[in-house]
PDB file of C-alpha atoms in Angstrom:
ATOM      1  CA  UNK K   1      -0.471  -0.486  -0.240  1.00  0.00           C
ATOM      2  CA  UNK K   2       1.485   3.181  -0.744  1.00  0.00           C
ATOM      3  CA  UNK K   3       2.289   5.488   1.579  1.00  0.00           C
ATOM      4  CA  UNK K   4       0.360   7.890   0.163  1.00  0.00           C
ATOM      5  CA  UNK K   5       1.856  11.398   2.163  1.00  0.00           C
ATOM      6  CA  UNK K   6       5.606  10.471   1.696  1.00  0.00           C
ATOM      7  CA  UNK K   7       4.352   9.833  -1.744  1.00  0.00           C
ATOM      8  CA  UNK K   8       2.897  13.868  -2.322  1.00  0.00           C
ATOM      9  CA  UNK K   9       6.169  14.940  -0.089  1.00  0.00           C
ATOM     10  CA  UNK K  10       8.421  13.223  -2.491  1.00  0.00           C
ATOM     11  CA  UNK K  11       6.021  14.566  -5.152  1.00  0.00           C
ATOM     12  CA  UNK K  12       6.239  18.347  -4.475  1.00  0.00           C
ATOM     13  CA  UNK K  13       9.982  18.212  -3.422  1.00  0.00           C
ATOM     14  CA  UNK K  14      10.585  16.850  -7.245  1.00  0.00           C
ATOM     15  CA  UNK K  15       7.928  20.046  -8.830  1.00  0.00           C
ATOM     16  CA  UNK K  16       9.736  22.116  -6.934  1.00  0.00           C
ATOM     17  CA  UNK K  17      13.420  21.367  -6.955  1.00  0.00           C
ATOM     18  CA  UNK K  18      15.765  22.753  -3.957  1.00  0.00           C
ATOM     19  CA  UNK K  19      16.533  25.172  -6.921  1.00  0.00           C
ATOM     20  CA  UNK K  20      13.580  27.349  -7.333  1.00  0.00           C
ATOM     21  CA  UNK K  21      14.004  27.890  -3.255  1.00  0.00           C
ATOM     22  CA  UNK K  22      15.987  30.244  -1.731  1.00  0.00           C
ATOM     23  CA  UNK K  23      20.233  30.070  -1.569  1.00  0.00           C
ATOM     24  CA  UNK K  24      19.870  30.346   2.343  1.00  0.00           C
ATOM     25  CA  UNK K  25      21.797  27.346   2.391  1.00  0.00           C
ATOM     26  CA  UNK K  26      23.155  26.188   6.057  1.00  0.00           C
ATOM     27  CA  UNK K  27      25.311  23.252   6.454  1.00  0.00           C
ATOM     28  CA  UNK K  28      24.725  21.026  10.137  1.00  0.00           C
ATOM     29  CA  UNK K  29      27.775  18.616  10.765  1.00  0.00           C
ATOM     30  CA  UNK K  30      27.440  18.129  14.547  1.00  0.00           C
ATOM     31  CA  UNK K  31      23.933  16.117  15.451  1.00  0.00           C
ATOM     32  CA  UNK K  32      24.820  12.697  14.341  1.00  0.00           C
ATOM     33  CA  UNK K  33      27.458  10.629  14.502  1.00  0.00           C
ATOM     34  CA  UNK K  34      26.309   8.896  11.164  1.00  0.00           C
ATOM     35  CA  UNK K  35      25.609  11.508   9.362  1.00  0.00           C
ATOM     36  CA  UNK K  36      25.874  15.143   8.154  1.00  0.00           C
ATOM     37  CA  UNK K  37      22.651  17.792   6.276  1.00  0.00           C
ATOM     38  CA  UNK K  38      22.444  20.411   4.318  1.00  0.00           C
ATOM     39  CA  UNK K  39      19.557  22.611   4.869  1.00  0.00           C
ATOM     40  CA  UNK K  40      18.242  24.781   1.941  1.00  0.00           C
ATOM     41  CA  UNK K  41      15.681  27.367   2.940  1.00  0.00           C
ATOM     42  CA  UNK K  42      13.605  29.661   0.971  1.00  0.00           C
ATOM     43  CA  UNK K  43      13.194  32.658   3.180  1.00  0.00           C
ATOM     44  CA  UNK K  44      15.482  34.483   5.872  1.00  0.00           C
ATOM     45  CA  UNK K  45      15.745  36.751   8.652  1.00  0.00           C
ATOM     46  CA  UNK K  46      18.217  38.433  10.662  1.00  0.00           C
ATOM     47  CA  UNK K  47      15.873  36.621  13.427  1.00  0.00           C
ATOM     48  CA  UNK K  48      14.275  33.802  12.141  1.00  0.00           C
ATOM     49  CA  UNK K  49      14.199  31.250   8.409  1.00  0.00           C
ATOM     50  CA  UNK K  50      10.808  29.700   6.944  1.00  0.00           C
ATOM     51  CA  UNK K  51       9.512  28.399   4.286  1.00  0.00           C
ATOM     52  CA  UNK K  52       9.448  25.700   2.313  1.00  0.00           C
ATOM     53  CA  UNK K  53      13.268  23.435   2.778  1.00  0.00           C
ATOM     54  CA  UNK K  54      15.126  21.033   0.964  1.00  0.00           C
ATOM     55  CA  UNK K  55      17.037  18.782   3.437  1.00  0.00           C
ATOM     56  CA  UNK K  56      19.956  16.894   2.096  1.00  0.00           C
ATOM     57  CA  UNK K  57      21.563  13.724   3.844  1.00  0.00           C
ATOM     58  CA  UNK K  58      25.209  13.872   3.769  1.00  0.00           C
ATOM     59  CA  UNK K  59      27.424  10.553   4.931  1.00  0.00           C
ATOM     60  CA  UNK K  60      30.128  11.908   7.144  1.00  0.00           C
ATOM     61  CA  UNK K  61      32.458  10.504   4.302  1.00  0.00           C
ATOM     62  CA  UNK K  62      30.652  13.321   2.551  1.00  0.00           C
ATOM     63  CA  UNK K  63      28.603  10.967   0.434  1.00  0.00           C
ATOM     64  CA  UNK K  64      24.828  12.087  -0.771  1.00  0.00           C
ATOM     65  CA  UNK K  65      22.366   9.893   0.845  1.00  0.00           C
ATOM     66  CA  UNK K  66      18.595  11.322  -0.042  1.00  0.00           C
ATOM     67  CA  UNK K  67      16.818  14.988   0.112  1.00  0.00           C
ATOM     68  CA  UNK K  68      13.914  15.613   2.475  1.00  0.00           C
ATOM     69  CA  UNK K  69      10.839  17.921   1.942  1.00  0.00           C
ATOM     70  CA  UNK K  70       9.297  20.389   4.552  1.00  0.00           C
ATOM     71  CA  UNK K  71       6.688  22.579   3.475  1.00  0.00           C
ATOM     72  CA  UNK K  72       7.160  25.052   6.722  1.00  0.00           C
ATOM     73  CA  UNK K  73      10.872  24.663   7.810  1.00  0.00           C
ATOM     74  CA  UNK K  74      11.340  27.148  10.912  1.00  0.00           C
ATOM     75  CA  UNK K  75      14.214  27.814  11.975  1.00  0.00           C
ATOM     76  CA  UNK K  76      14.738  31.436  15.433  1.00  0.00           C
ATOM     77  CA  UNK K  77      18.312  32.267  16.561  1.00  0.00           C
ATOM     78  CA  UNK K  78      19.733  32.648  19.548  1.00  0.00           C
ATOM     79  CA  UNK K  79      21.343  35.768  18.374  1.00  0.00           C
ATOM     80  CA  UNK K  80      20.061  38.266  15.419  1.00  0.00           C
ATOM     81  CA  UNK K  81      22.296  35.557  12.414  1.00  0.00           C
ATOM     82  CA  UNK K  82      23.018  36.809   8.835  1.00  0.00           C
ATOM     83  CA  UNK K  83      22.999  34.017   6.650  1.00  0.00           C
ATOM     84  CA  UNK K  84      24.348  34.582   2.865  1.00  0.00           C
ATOM     85  CA  UNK K  85      22.858  33.785   0.220  1.00  0.00           C
ATOM     86  CA  UNK K  86      26.333  33.163  -1.379  1.00  0.00           C
ATOM     87  CA  UNK K  87      27.914  30.627   1.574  1.00  0.00           C
ATOM     88  CA  UNK K  88      26.736  27.838   3.201  1.00  0.00           C
ATOM     89  CA  UNK K  89      26.401  28.952   7.218  1.00  0.00           C
ATOM     90  CA  UNK K  90      27.737  26.744   9.670  1.00  0.00           C
ATOM     91  CA  UNK K  91      24.863  25.822  12.339  1.00  0.00           C
ATOM     92  CA  UNK K  92      27.090  25.190  15.777  1.00  0.00           C
ATOM     93  CA  UNK K  93      25.216  23.679  18.717  1.00  0.00           C
ATOM     94  CA  UNK K  94      23.049  26.217  20.915  1.00  0.00           C
ATOM     95  CA  UNK K  95      22.655  28.755  17.738  1.00  0.00           C
ATOM     96  CA  UNK K  96      18.756  28.526  17.171  1.00  0.00           C
ATOM     97  CA  UNK K  97      16.046  27.137  19.238  1.00  0.00           C
ATOM     98  CA  UNK K  98      14.704  23.999  18.644  1.00  0.00           C
ATOM     99  CA  UNK K  99      16.988  21.833  16.591  1.00  0.00           C
ATOM    100  CA  UNK K 100      15.262  21.767  13.320  1.00  0.00           C
ATOM    101  CA  UNK K 101      17.272  18.749  12.091  1.00  0.00           C
ATOM    102  CA  UNK K 102      17.328  16.139  15.499  1.00  0.00           C
ATOM    103  CA  UNK K 103      18.373  13.012  14.576  1.00  0.00           C
ATOM    104  CA  UNK K 104      18.324   9.827  17.082  1.00  0.00           C
ATOM    105  CA  UNK K 105      17.226   6.349  17.249  1.00  0.00           C
ATOM    106  CA  UNK K 106      13.482   6.469  18.240  1.00  0.00           C
ATOM    107  CA  UNK K 107      12.283   3.206  17.144  1.00  0.00           C
ATOM    108  CA  UNK K 108      15.387   1.589  19.223  1.00  0.00           C
ATOM    109  CA  UNK K 109      16.616  -0.642  16.425  1.00  0.00           C
ATOM    110  CA  UNK K 110      20.260   0.069  17.068  1.00  0.00           C
ATOM    111  CA  UNK K 111      19.884   3.177  13.468  1.00  0.00           C
ATOM    112  CA  UNK K 112      19.852   6.288  13.782  1.00  0.00           C
ATOM    113  CA  UNK K 113      17.088   8.097  12.733  1.00  0.00           C
ATOM    114  CA  UNK K 114      16.034  12.000  12.246  1.00  0.00           C
ATOM    115  CA  UNK K 115      12.880  14.801  12.328  1.00  0.00           C
ATOM    116  CA  UNK K 116      12.941  17.702  10.462  1.00  0.00           C
ATOM    117  CA  UNK K 117      10.809  20.623  11.366  1.00  0.00           C
ATOM    118  CA  UNK K 118       7.958  21.105   9.648  1.00  0.00           C
ATOM    119  CA  UNK K 119       5.630  23.976  11.289  1.00  0.00           C
ATOM    120  CA  UNK K 120       4.622  25.319  14.824  1.00  0.00           C
ATOM    121  CA  UNK K 121       1.061  22.548  14.935  1.00  0.00           C
ATOM    122  CA  UNK K 122       1.817  21.628  18.519  1.00  0.00           C
ATOM    123  CA  UNK K 123      -0.212  21.821  21.709  1.00  0.00           C
ATOM    124  CA  UNK K 124       0.072  26.170  21.998  1.00  0.00           C
ATOM    125  CA  UNK K 125       2.590  26.588  18.763  1.00  0.00           C
ATOM    126  CA  UNK K 126       5.329  23.710  19.749  1.00  0.00           C
ATOM    127  CA  UNK K 127       7.286  23.121  16.813  1.00  0.00           C
ATOM    128  CA  UNK K 128       6.121  20.315  14.921  1.00  0.00           C
ATOM    129  CA  UNK K 129       8.454  17.583  13.104  1.00  0.00           C
ATOM    130  CA  UNK K 130       7.964  14.999  10.409  1.00  0.00           C
ATOM    131  CA  UNK K 131       9.950  12.097  11.933  1.00  0.00           C
ATOM    132  CA  UNK K 132      11.567   9.874   9.495  1.00  0.00           C
ATOM    133  CA  UNK K 133      12.622   6.063  10.269  1.00  0.00           C
ATOM    134  CA  UNK K 134      15.646   4.458   8.602  1.00  0.00           C
ATOM    135  CA  UNK K 135      14.641   1.528   6.346  1.00  0.00           C
ATOM    136  CA  UNK K 136      18.048  -1.427   6.717  1.00  0.00           C
ATOM    137  CA  UNK K 137      16.271  -2.593   4.006  1.00  0.00           C
ATOM    138  CA  UNK K 138      15.862  -0.038   1.290  1.00  0.00           C
ATOM    139  CA  UNK K 139      18.463   1.925   3.239  1.00  0.00           C
ATOM    140  CA  UNK K 140      16.579   5.003   3.129  1.00  0.00           C
ATOM    141  CA  UNK K 141      14.834   7.375   5.765  1.00  0.00           C
ATOM    142  CA  UNK K 142      11.141   6.500   5.814  1.00  0.00           C
ATOM    143  CA  UNK K 143       7.675   9.108   6.545  1.00  0.00           C
ATOM    144  CA  UNK K 144       7.092   7.143  10.439  1.00  0.00           C
ATOM    145  CA  UNK K 145       3.096   8.147  10.536  1.00  0.00           C
ATOM    146  CA  UNK K 146       3.141   7.530  14.400  1.00  0.00           C
ATOM    147  CA  UNK K 147       6.510   9.261  15.096  1.00  0.00           C
ATOM    148  CA  UNK K 148       5.181  12.156  13.357  1.00  0.00           C
ATOM    149  CA  UNK K 149       2.106  12.474  15.333  1.00  0.00           C
ATOM    150  CA  UNK K 150       3.485  12.215  18.860  1.00  0.00           C
ATOM    151  CA  UNK K 151       6.430  14.786  17.230  1.00  0.00           C
ATOM    152  CA  UNK K 152       3.741  17.171  16.612  1.00  0.00           C
ATOM    153  CA  UNK K 153       0.326  16.604  18.713  1.00  0.00           C
ATOM    154  CA  UNK K 154       2.508  17.765  22.120  1.00  0.00           C
ATOM    155  CA  UNK K 155       4.836  20.587  23.069  1.00  0.00           C
ATOM    156  CA  UNK K 156       8.109  19.772  20.415  1.00  0.00           C
ATOM    157  CA  UNK K 157      10.267  17.391  19.877  1.00  0.00           C
ATOM    158  CA  UNK K 158       9.736  14.298  22.405  1.00  0.00           C
ATOM    159  CA  UNK K 159      12.221  13.478  24.788  1.00  0.00           C
ATOM    160  CA  UNK K 160      14.438   9.762  23.618  1.00  0.00           C
ATOM    161  CA  UNK K 161      14.682   7.583  27.037  1.00  0.00           C
ATOM    162  CA  UNK K 162      17.131   4.976  25.827  1.00  0.00           C
ATOM    163  CA  UNK K 163      17.848   2.976  28.621  1.00  0.00           C
ATOM    164  CA  UNK K 164      14.258   2.324  29.197  1.00  0.00           C
ATOM    165  CA  UNK K 165      13.496   2.749  25.514  1.00  0.00           C
ATOM    166  CA  UNK K 166      10.606   5.517  26.024  1.00  0.00           C
ATOM    167  CA  UNK K 167       9.924   8.266  23.946  1.00  0.00           C
ATOM    168  CA  UNK K 168       8.125  11.235  26.836  1.00  0.00           C
ATOM    169  CA  UNK K 169       5.642  14.182  25.706  1.00  0.00           C
ATOM    170  CA  UNK K 170       4.502  16.775  27.685  1.00  0.00           C
ATOM    171  CA  UNK K 171       1.593  19.309  27.272  1.00  0.00           C
ATOM    172  CA  UNK K 172      -0.908  21.856  29.209  1.00  0.00           C
ATOM    173  CA  UNK K 173      -3.854  22.559  28.581  1.00  0.00           C
ATOM    174  CA  UNK K 174      -3.865  26.783  30.266  1.00  0.00           C
ATOM    175  CA  UNK K 175      -1.487  27.287  33.513  1.00  0.00           C
ATOM    176  CA  UNK K 176      -2.899  25.400  35.314  1.00  0.00           C
ATOM    177  CA  UNK K 177      -2.664  21.997  33.668  1.00  0.00           C
ATOM    178  CA  UNK K 178       0.634  20.676  32.360  1.00  0.00           C
ATOM    179  CA  UNK K 179       0.786  16.714  30.718  1.00  0.00           C
ATOM    180  CA  UNK K 180       3.626  14.371  30.431  1.00  0.00           C
ATOM    181  CA  UNK K 181       3.082  11.022  28.301  1.00  0.00           C
ATOM    182  CA  UNK K 182       5.227   8.333  27.955  1.00  0.00           C
ATOM    183  CA  UNK K 183       5.180   5.833  24.888  1.00  0.00           C
ATOM    184  CA  UNK K 184       6.602   3.028  25.332  1.00  0.00           C
ATOM    185  CA  UNK K 185       7.607   1.650  21.158  1.00  0.00           C
ATOM    186  CA  UNK K 186       6.659  -2.090  20.664  1.00  0.00           C
ATOM    187  CA  UNK K 187       8.595  -3.691  17.876  1.00  0.00           C
ATOM    188  CA  UNK K 188       6.941  -4.313  14.439  1.00  0.00           C
ATOM    189  CA  UNK K 189       3.533  -3.248  16.242  1.00  0.00           C
ATOM    190  CA  UNK K 190       3.965   0.667  16.322  1.00  0.00           C
ATOM    191  CA  UNK K 191       3.602   3.004  20.143  1.00  0.00           C
ATOM    192  CA  UNK K 192       1.796   2.560  23.460  1.00  0.00           C
ATOM    193  CA  UNK K 193       0.978   4.859  25.906  1.00  0.00           C
ATOM    194  CA  UNK K 194       1.872   3.557  29.431  1.00  0.00           C
ATOM    195  CA  UNK K 195       1.929   6.298  30.967  1.00  0.00           C
ATOM    196  CA  UNK K 196      -0.102   9.421  31.667  1.00  0.00           C
ATOM    197  CA  UNK K 197       0.987  12.449  34.428  1.00  0.00           C
ATOM    198  CA  UNK K 198      -1.910  15.427  35.200  1.00  0.00           C
ATOM    199  CA  UNK K 199      -0.511  17.862  37.159  1.00  0.00           C
ATOM    200  CA  UNK K 200      -2.734  20.618  38.776  1.00  0.00           C
ATOM    201  CA  UNK K 201      -1.889  23.853  39.734  1.00  0.00           C
ATOM    202  CA  UNK K 202      -5.307  25.569  40.247  1.00  0.00           C
ATOM    203  CA  UNK K 203      -5.150  25.617  44.379  1.00  0.00           C
ATOM    204  CA  UNK K 204      -3.050  26.451  46.709  1.00  0.00           C
ATOM    205  CA  UNK K 205      -1.958  22.317  46.811  1.00  0.00           C
ATOM    206  CA  UNK K 206      -0.942  20.607  43.294  1.00  0.00           C
ATOM    207  CA  UNK K 207      -2.588  18.046  42.646  1.00  0.00           C
ATOM    208  CA  UNK K 208      -0.863  14.640  40.773  1.00  0.00           C
ATOM    209  CA  UNK K 209      -3.252  11.904  39.328  1.00  0.00           C
ATOM    210  CA  UNK K 210      -0.627   9.121  37.755  1.00  0.00           C
ATOM    211  CA  UNK K 211      -2.065   6.376  35.243  1.00  0.00           C
ATOM    212  CA  UNK K 212       0.866   3.891  34.902  1.00  0.00           C
ATOM    213  CA  UNK K 213       0.204   0.263  32.564  1.00  0.00           C
ATOM    214  CA  UNK K 214       0.783  -2.115  34.280  1.00  0.00           C
ATOM    215  CA  UNK K 215       0.533  -5.493  33.384  1.00  0.00           C
ATOM    216  CA  UNK K 216      -1.782  -4.624  30.714  1.00  0.00           C
ATOM    217  CA  UNK K 217      -3.629  -2.832  33.011  1.00  0.00           C
ATOM    218  CA  UNK K 218      -3.997   0.812  34.537  1.00  0.00           C
ATOM    219  CA  UNK K 219      -3.265   1.644  37.955  1.00  0.00           C
ATOM    220  CA  UNK K 220      -4.019   5.164  38.726  1.00  0.00           C
ATOM    221  CA  UNK K 221      -2.537   6.446  41.873  1.00  0.00           C
ATOM    222  CA  UNK K 222      -3.829  10.489  43.208  1.00  0.00           C
ATOM    223  CA  UNK K 223      -1.117  12.552  45.650  1.00  0.00           C
ATOM    224  CA  UNK K 224      -1.296  16.392  46.420  1.00  0.00           C
ATOM    225  CA  UNK K 225       1.826  18.224  47.554  1.00  0.00           C
TER     226      UNK K 225
END
């Protein structure tokens, strides 16, 4: 069955092509053990870059591996920058808020995956990401619908706990309700929500409700402090 989301993005990349984007180019060399990336983005100012972008992935030896696309790439600089339209700017750690290209083993299969910033569609306008996992058979990155959903519905990119093999996400409702969710990655099956924490700061005492799935049953604990 064809993944229509991947097909549409691939077609958009072919039809638009990186040459129709602006000539603002950025090199990312310290985000991954295995890969480097070059980002070509359509629009840049002193505080941010945004809109269409092409993300080219390279091996550390310089071999071009794959090109991914973002229709709503966003990159905010920590300090005012001077993006060049004539040369490649190297992005170092700490230069931007919410790293726009994130590498990591998101499905705990021993290979690095990659997440690409695609808008601000998360909780309260948080960063949202398209997540691509490395397919060892195809030797390329493929879009993960499940991982993209949890990287786009909460507050930014999820945290990765390699020891416990869990992904942690956060959300809030107003100023008083804060949520924490943990997903377990089940090989060949997908994600399973196994932990929820709700912290209610609306009263003098903080009320905390924890729901945890243990032996396939939900256990509820409540406390206040």
